[in-house]
């Protein structure tokens, strides 16, 4: 190897090939040898690496010029030597001169000839013919000016480069030049081909190129870089670490063009590095809808896996209940039950306890994913629809999974391959969630024109959907199917009938009769299948059906299908006591035909003989022996073995061991009835829609769908520093202000604008109008407050606030454009924080209010009142300064909230107040609507009320509904919890006759429906109050919300804290009651109070937010007198009664040093107590 | 994702192969051919097959098998959907997707495949982008090309891939600006022996042919959008506007495309346009049977039923039929045993009738099942669901386009059980 060769990293025979080619083109066809001896003129050739130059040289050669001619001479001389030369030369030998004309054309100067040649070569490749010997001739044209020739050369190159690595190197420089081209499309195309030629030597070049392209200006080039990553990875897995760096970089890309490709690369290179996704999760969710469809599929599948590792199971309560065998026992059983549970099934109880500790709140990021994927169910691409469907199936709360059914049913209109895959998945889904597809039962009816495999899958789905109510329709359908000409399908139908019969007791006899009728069918296959199924059914209740067995015994004369014969014989043997007369006769006939039977039938004959011998040896002894003898000489060793075994076991001889005593037990043991199961059972442990699921076997590269985590991993990992909405495109208004302000973005990303759950009115138009309304309302309210207050200082304060509010309003407006999910996500995450933060704000508000209402509220029992009174008394004189202080304190403690309370410069403070006022307004509205008599004094501070979404704007087609537990007594029925609903119509048209229907409740629960809302004009908001008696359980109330056009399934699930109402107890009463609720009814937890919640006020606030309880005035504040200094470690007591049963709920928070505290709950309803402990614990520690 | 693609003819001839990663020997297709042999009917070949080292995912389109080979986990629908997209593209380019056409245009096909996938992952599937890169062959162009040595490959690079409306190319120009919308509804129904509806629903599509200059932004609204129970859209449709206002707002692709497909809730009663009185019976003795079919109009909303066809797949034991049709002509295919009766227009005054005898192979038993009857029909100027387009507005361009809407109702999977 010469230095030059080494320099170029070209192996020796590459040199030879080049030379060979040259010589061939020169028309010396017989020549397979190197044109030149290794040392002569080599340098000349290698310096001609540039294809253009190469060609130039070549044409010189054909001209018969010096160098070429000389080479030719050399070739002749070397002829003999070349034949020993293996390797590269070999391939030319196999097809010596065939492509000569093509080479000629490729070498011509005319593009049209080149093109023609390339077309013929590509056609050869397409047909799978070997065109590798043309490589040198083709590769020269890589720099051809004609774009089509160039493209075809690329095609050729990508196909053969792997086989001709050395020659392929000749083309590299062209691509390297292309990578620097000013045109992005040329850069991209160069990178694409460069990364597609699988030549290991250029790995470093590729790596470099990818890295460079990953930071290219053009998103299209970056996309190509993402595509190149898996190519390089498959070429050289060693590069993984470096590639991951590139992937990480590209994942942060903000364009839709890149997203799909880079996630694809992620999936192929490092699917296990789920941590790379955290920072990009929200961005991916938000971009999703604009990503091209193929990318959507990949991203959705990846996010499904991601969500499974990062969020809690939304159905956790349900799944625990399922395991625990009934909700009542686990959660609401008597104390003994509970006790037992805890002792016996510690694990489950632990899990259950966990669930109780945290009543499930969906992570806002989880919600974001569900919400952003939902519109994609409308995609025209079946793969996207399927991806969303599987995402919902694996991730959504049970109540929401239903939405996918419609879309999946739609896919059944598509190509039969699509149907095939969709039906497979539907079959799996129907096992887990039958209800979802029940309304679409008829869509699975079978047409005679369907291909058999589709028919069988539809049958599977129909069978899975069968239940008591629809079985008669389904059976009627099955009846038509049985008459089909497609016999495989008929057999499958019979199996399906069998499964229906086993699953649904009511129709077992009908099915059995139907199947027995089929026994007289003319088609043997049908009869045989029926026999097999009947056998299984009879096994469940043999006593009743001896006549069927008799009937089947007769069939042995006619049926020839071995499986059916075997089944009949087994049945007769098994139940020979039911047919004592027939059985021996059947054995006689079988003995006669024994030698001609199939093996499985023979085995069953032996079986029958043995069983008869044991039960009726008088009649059958000789027959049995005869059969055994026949079997002894059978050709099949299984049968011989069986015969030997049976003989030893049943025929008593002196040698037969102890076992023969048990022969009867062995043979006639009671056999469990077979369970006819769907082949799709438990398939859902594979990710639906995956290849593995379809094959029911793990495919290479399949990523397991992880189980839900026990406890939620840190959600803050997904926080990003950059404000998200600056990324998402197509929003204009928001850019008006403060977009660029870094502090704002901080608060956006990490602490978020404090929007309480009330702010759910996040529809673009809805929130705008809503906030406007509320804004003005709050202002007016404010002014009321101002007029009442007489202190100047306060007035100033108010003014400031008003200003702030105005600002806020503006912000709100500009922000309302912002995608709703963000708000949602943030507010949920920050619930706790907010509440404490917002506290001070609300306090201010409250104060003005409480001052005004001070006089009249003396006799009020409401906890809020007590607190207000206290506060009014305590903190009135130094009111404002104190407030500020607390605010500042907070600031120091949690840096994140900093901006929210910065008074002047930051407009983003605002959402908080706005929201309050918003909810307050709705509260007031609700009050005026429902209970006009109510004292204004009983209004609970609205900040305490948390509202939940009942119907999202998107789902509700413009109608959005929120609800909150208003904590007002529900006047029509004291045992009901008042639920206040706020309807917002953000659609363009009026919504009429809003009412509820079809209430589905757990036993004992009751609902008082809200009065029908006749009409809700577009853009308007209305509220209504309904009452629900939850029976002191956290079971959801499900019902349909109906408008004049649509029905929406919704459900309301109460947090445990809303299941009680406050009662007023004195400290002594409290202690007395507490004394009676000791032992099992007392739950104590130690905790460390959250840093922000060490003062009395915060504790009270948080506890009352978590549960509807009232404060028990204790010694120190009984007099409300500031002079009495509060004890060093005060004890806070709260009392309430459950709404339905009126059981006392007593809560004690005893504080200790250093923020330590002890929480004690006494309640005779243990379950409520346990759940409440978790809730309050959570409220106090976060 | 997709490693290789093989195109296999109906008879099992592998006539095109393309590899995106390392070459996979075409012997891998043997597993598929074996399965195809076993299945008999090509429709019954499982779309997904597992071989020791590869997974084969195939579709059957236009008497061709598109067989893709993959080595790792991939959502099967992803591949299937992509293969159909490939077939659609061929259809779009060559007007047909058959073996002959593909063989004729191998190079174009190859170029297309090269652009559609990169390393097995879909790259450019929008027909607009593809057409910019590779021009569809036309007779004129091929003549010109042979004379001048021009090519079908676009000289420019696909700018469409860079735009955020990848479905529309820039700089479209027409002298006549027109936009046509066809609302096509198909009735899927199963009727039982007595004529009662077992199951019926309406599936509709809005096909569009838009030839408008520039970048028009269209808004199509319906009189009664609430009818639509389930919809799926072309990616150009703005989903948010549909959600909030129930209008279709979109920047249209250039040329023909499917704007949306929809499903009309099965709760609405579906009007069945025709009734079928039929009597097909096979005699117990003697190898023959009788057939008597009459078709009449039922709920046609005063429109004429056209292109009425009746297809009856006979049991395999049927040897021949001897029938007389009062209207139209009938054929009996001896190999597939299908009676096809082409009725034409349905005349309410004189109902078409087909009757006669069927002869069965001697010795074979009487067929178990009576054949089911498949009906094909078409009604012009009627959307059977009652859907109506109310208006089409154009924004963003100054000229006045010509707008047209057409309604057609067809029978989809319309089957009468006997």
Coordinates of C-alpha atoms in Angstrom, one line a residue, chain A residues 112 115 119 122-123 125-128 147-148 151-152 155 159 162 183-186 192 196 198 220 223 227 230-231 257 264 268 293-294 297-298 301 375 378-383 386 406-407 410 412-413 415 417-422 442-443 445-449 451-453 477 480-481 483-485 521-522 689-692 694-695 698-702 954 957 987-989 1045, chain B residues 1 15-17 19-23 26 43-48 50 55 58-61 72-78 80-82 84-85 106-107 110-111 114-115 117-119 121-123 125-126 149-155 157-158 161-162 186 188-190 198-199 201 203 226 229-235 239 243-244 246 284 313 315 365-366 368-369 372 374 413 415 417:
Chain A
X112 CA -29.7 13.0 -22.1
X115 CA -30.0 10.2 -18.0
X119 CA -32.9 5.3 -15.9
X122 CA -32.4 2.4 -11.8
X123 CA -34.9 0.2 -13.5
X125 CA -32.2 -1.9 -9.4
X126 CA -35.9 -1.8 -9.1
X127 CA -36.3 -5.2 -10.6
X128 CA -33.7 -6.5 -8.1
X147 CA -30.5 17.4 -11.5
X148 CA -32.3 14.3 -12.5
X151 CA -30.8 12.3 -8.2
X152 CA -30.6 8.9 -9.9
X155 CA -30.4 6.5 -5.7
X159 CA -28.2 1.3 -2.9
X162 CA -22.5 -0.4 1.3
X183 CA -29.1 27.0 -0.3
X184 CA -30.7 25.2 2.7
X185 CA -32.3 22.6 0.4
X186 CA -29.0 21.6 -1.1
X192 CA -29.4 13.2 3.5
X196 CA -27.6 7.3 3.8
X198 CA -23.6 3.2 4.9
X220 CA -35.4 21.9 7.3
X223 CA -35.0 18.1 10.4
X227 CA -33.2 11.9 10.3
X230 CA -30.6 7.0 13.5
X231 CA -28.8 6.2 10.3
X257 CA -40.8 20.6 11.3
X264 CA -38.2 9.4 16.0
X268 CA -34.5 4.7 17.9
X293 CA -49.1 13.5 10.8
X294 CA -46.3 10.9 10.8
X297 CA -47.9 9.2 15.7
X298 CA -44.4 8.9 16.9
X301 CA -46.6 7.0 21.3
X375 CA -58.6 17.0 18.5
X378 CA -60.4 13.9 13.9
X379 CA -57.3 13.3 11.8
X380 CA -57.7 11.8 8.4
X381 CA -54.8 9.6 9.1
X382 CA -55.8 6.3 10.7
X383 CA -52.4 5.9 12.4
X386 CA -55.1 5.0 16.6
X406 CA -66.5 7.0 17.9
X407 CA -63.3 7.7 16.1
X410 CA -65.1 5.5 12.0
X412 CA -63.9 0.7 10.3
X413 CA -65.0 2.3 7.0
X415 CA -59.4 -0.1 4.0
X417 CA -56.1 -3.7 6.5
X418 CA -56.9 -0.7 8.6
X419 CA -60.0 -2.5 9.8
X420 CA -58.0 -5.5 10.6
X421 CA -55.7 -3.6 12.9
X422 CA -58.4 -1.4 14.4
X442 CA -74.4 -2.5 15.3
X443 CA -71.3 -1.1 13.6
X445 CA -72.4 -6.4 12.4
X446 CA -70.9 -8.6 9.8
X447 CA -71.6 -8.4 6.0
X448 CA -71.2 -11.4 3.8
X449 CA -68.8 -9.5 1.7
X451 CA -63.0 -10.9 4.3
X452 CA -63.0 -13.8 6.7
X453 CA -60.3 -12.4 9.0
X477 CA -77.3 -11.9 14.4
X480 CA -77.8 -15.4 10.4
X481 CA -74.1 -15.9 10.5
X483 CA -76.0 -20.0 7.7
X484 CA -73.0 -18.3 6.0
X485 CA -71.2 -20.1 3.2
X521 CA -76.7 -29.6 10.1
X522 CA -75.6 -31.0 6.9
X689 CA -51.7 -0.1 18.4
X690 CA -48.2 -1.5 18.5
X691 CA -46.9 -4.3 16.4
X692 CA -46.3 -6.3 19.6
X694 CA -51.0 -7.2 17.2
X695 CA -48.8 -10.2 17.2
X698 CA -42.8 -8.8 21.9
X699 CA -41.3 -7.4 18.7
X700 CA -37.7 -6.3 18.5
X701 CA -37.2 -2.8 19.9
X702 CA -40.5 -2.7 21.6
X954 CA -63.9 22.0 23.5
X957 CA -68.7 22.6 21.7
X987 CA -70.1 29.3 21.1
X988 CA -71.6 31.5 18.5
X989 CA -75.1 30.4 18.9
X1045 CA -78.8 19.6 20.6
Chain B
X1 CA -39.4 1.9 10.5
X15 CA -41.6 -6.7 -9.9
X16 CA -40.2 -3.9 -7.9
X17 CA -38.1 -3.6 -4.8
X19 CA -34.6 -0.5 0.2
X20 CA -34.1 2.3 2.5
X21 CA -31.7 0.7 4.9
X22 CA -29.5 -2.3 4.2
X23 CA -30.7 -4.5 1.5
X26 CA -36.3 -10.7 -1.7
X43 CA -58.3 -10.2 0.8
X44 CA -57.7 -12.9 3.4
X45 CA -54.0 -12.5 3.7
X46 CA -53.2 -11.2 7.1
X47 CA -51.8 -7.7 6.8
X48 CA -49.1 -8.4 9.4
X50 CA -44.1 -12.5 11.5
X55 CA -42.1 -8.4 10.1
X58 CA -48.8 -5.6 3.5
X59 CA -51.7 -4.0 1.8
X60 CA -53.7 -5.2 -1.2
X61 CA -54.6 -2.4 -3.7
X72 CA -38.4 -3.6 14.7
X73 CA -41.5 -2.5 16.5
X74 CA -43.6 0.0 14.6
X75 CA -47.2 0.8 14.8
X76 CA -48.7 -1.4 12.1
X77 CA -51.3 1.2 11.2
X78 CA -48.5 3.7 10.6
X80 CA -50.4 0.5 6.5
X81 CA -51.5 4.1 6.3
X82 CA -48.3 5.0 4.6
X84 CA -52.0 3.4 1.1
X85 CA -50.6 6.9 0.8
X106 CA -40.5 2.5 -12.8
X107 CA -38.1 5.3 -12.6
X110 CA -38.5 5.0 -7.7
X111 CA -37.9 8.7 -7.5
X114 CA -37.0 7.9 -2.6
X115 CA -38.6 11.2 -1.7
X117 CA -39.2 7.9 2.8
X118 CA -35.9 8.8 4.4
X119 CA -34.3 5.9 6.3
X121 CA -39.4 7.4 8.0
X122 CA -41.9 9.3 6.0
X123 CA -40.5 12.5 4.6
X125 CA -46.1 12.6 1.5
X126 CA -48.0 15.7 0.5
X149 CA -33.8 15.4 -23.2
X150 CA -35.7 17.2 -20.5
X151 CA -36.7 15.5 -17.4
X152 CA -39.5 14.9 -15.1
X153 CA -37.6 16.0 -12.1
X154 CA -38.2 19.5 -11.1
X155 CA -35.3 21.8 -11.4
X157 CA -36.1 22.2 -4.9
X158 CA -39.2 21.6 -3.0
X161 CA -41.6 21.5 2.5
X162 CA -40.5 24.7 4.1
X186 CA -73.0 6.6 1.0
X188 CA -74.3 1.6 4.5
X189 CA -77.2 -0.7 5.4
X190 CA -78.1 -4.2 6.2
X198 CA -81.0 -4.2 10.7
X199 CA -78.4 -1.5 10.6
X201 CA -75.9 4.7 8.6
X203 CA -71.0 8.1 5.6
X226 CA -75.3 19.6 13.7
X229 CA -71.8 13.3 14.2
X230 CA -68.2 12.4 13.6
X231 CA -65.9 14.2 11.2
X232 CA -62.3 13.9 10.1
X233 CA -60.6 16.6 8.2
X234 CA -57.9 17.3 5.7
X235 CA -55.0 18.8 7.6
X239 CA -60.0 22.5 13.8
X243 CA -65.1 23.3 17.3
X244 CA -66.4 26.7 18.0
X246 CA -69.0 24.6 13.0
X284 CA -84.8 -30.0 -2.0
X313 CA -72.7 -14.1 -5.1
X315 CA -73.2 -20.6 -3.7
X365 CA -76.8 -31.0 -1.6
X366 CA -79.0 -28.0 -1.4
X368 CA -77.5 -24.0 3.3
X369 CA -77.6 -20.3 2.8
X372 CA -77.2 -12.1 0.0
X374 CA -75.7 -6.3 -2.8
X413 CA -72.2 -1.4 1.7
X415 CA -76.7 -5.5 1.6
X417 CA -80.0 -10.7 3.5

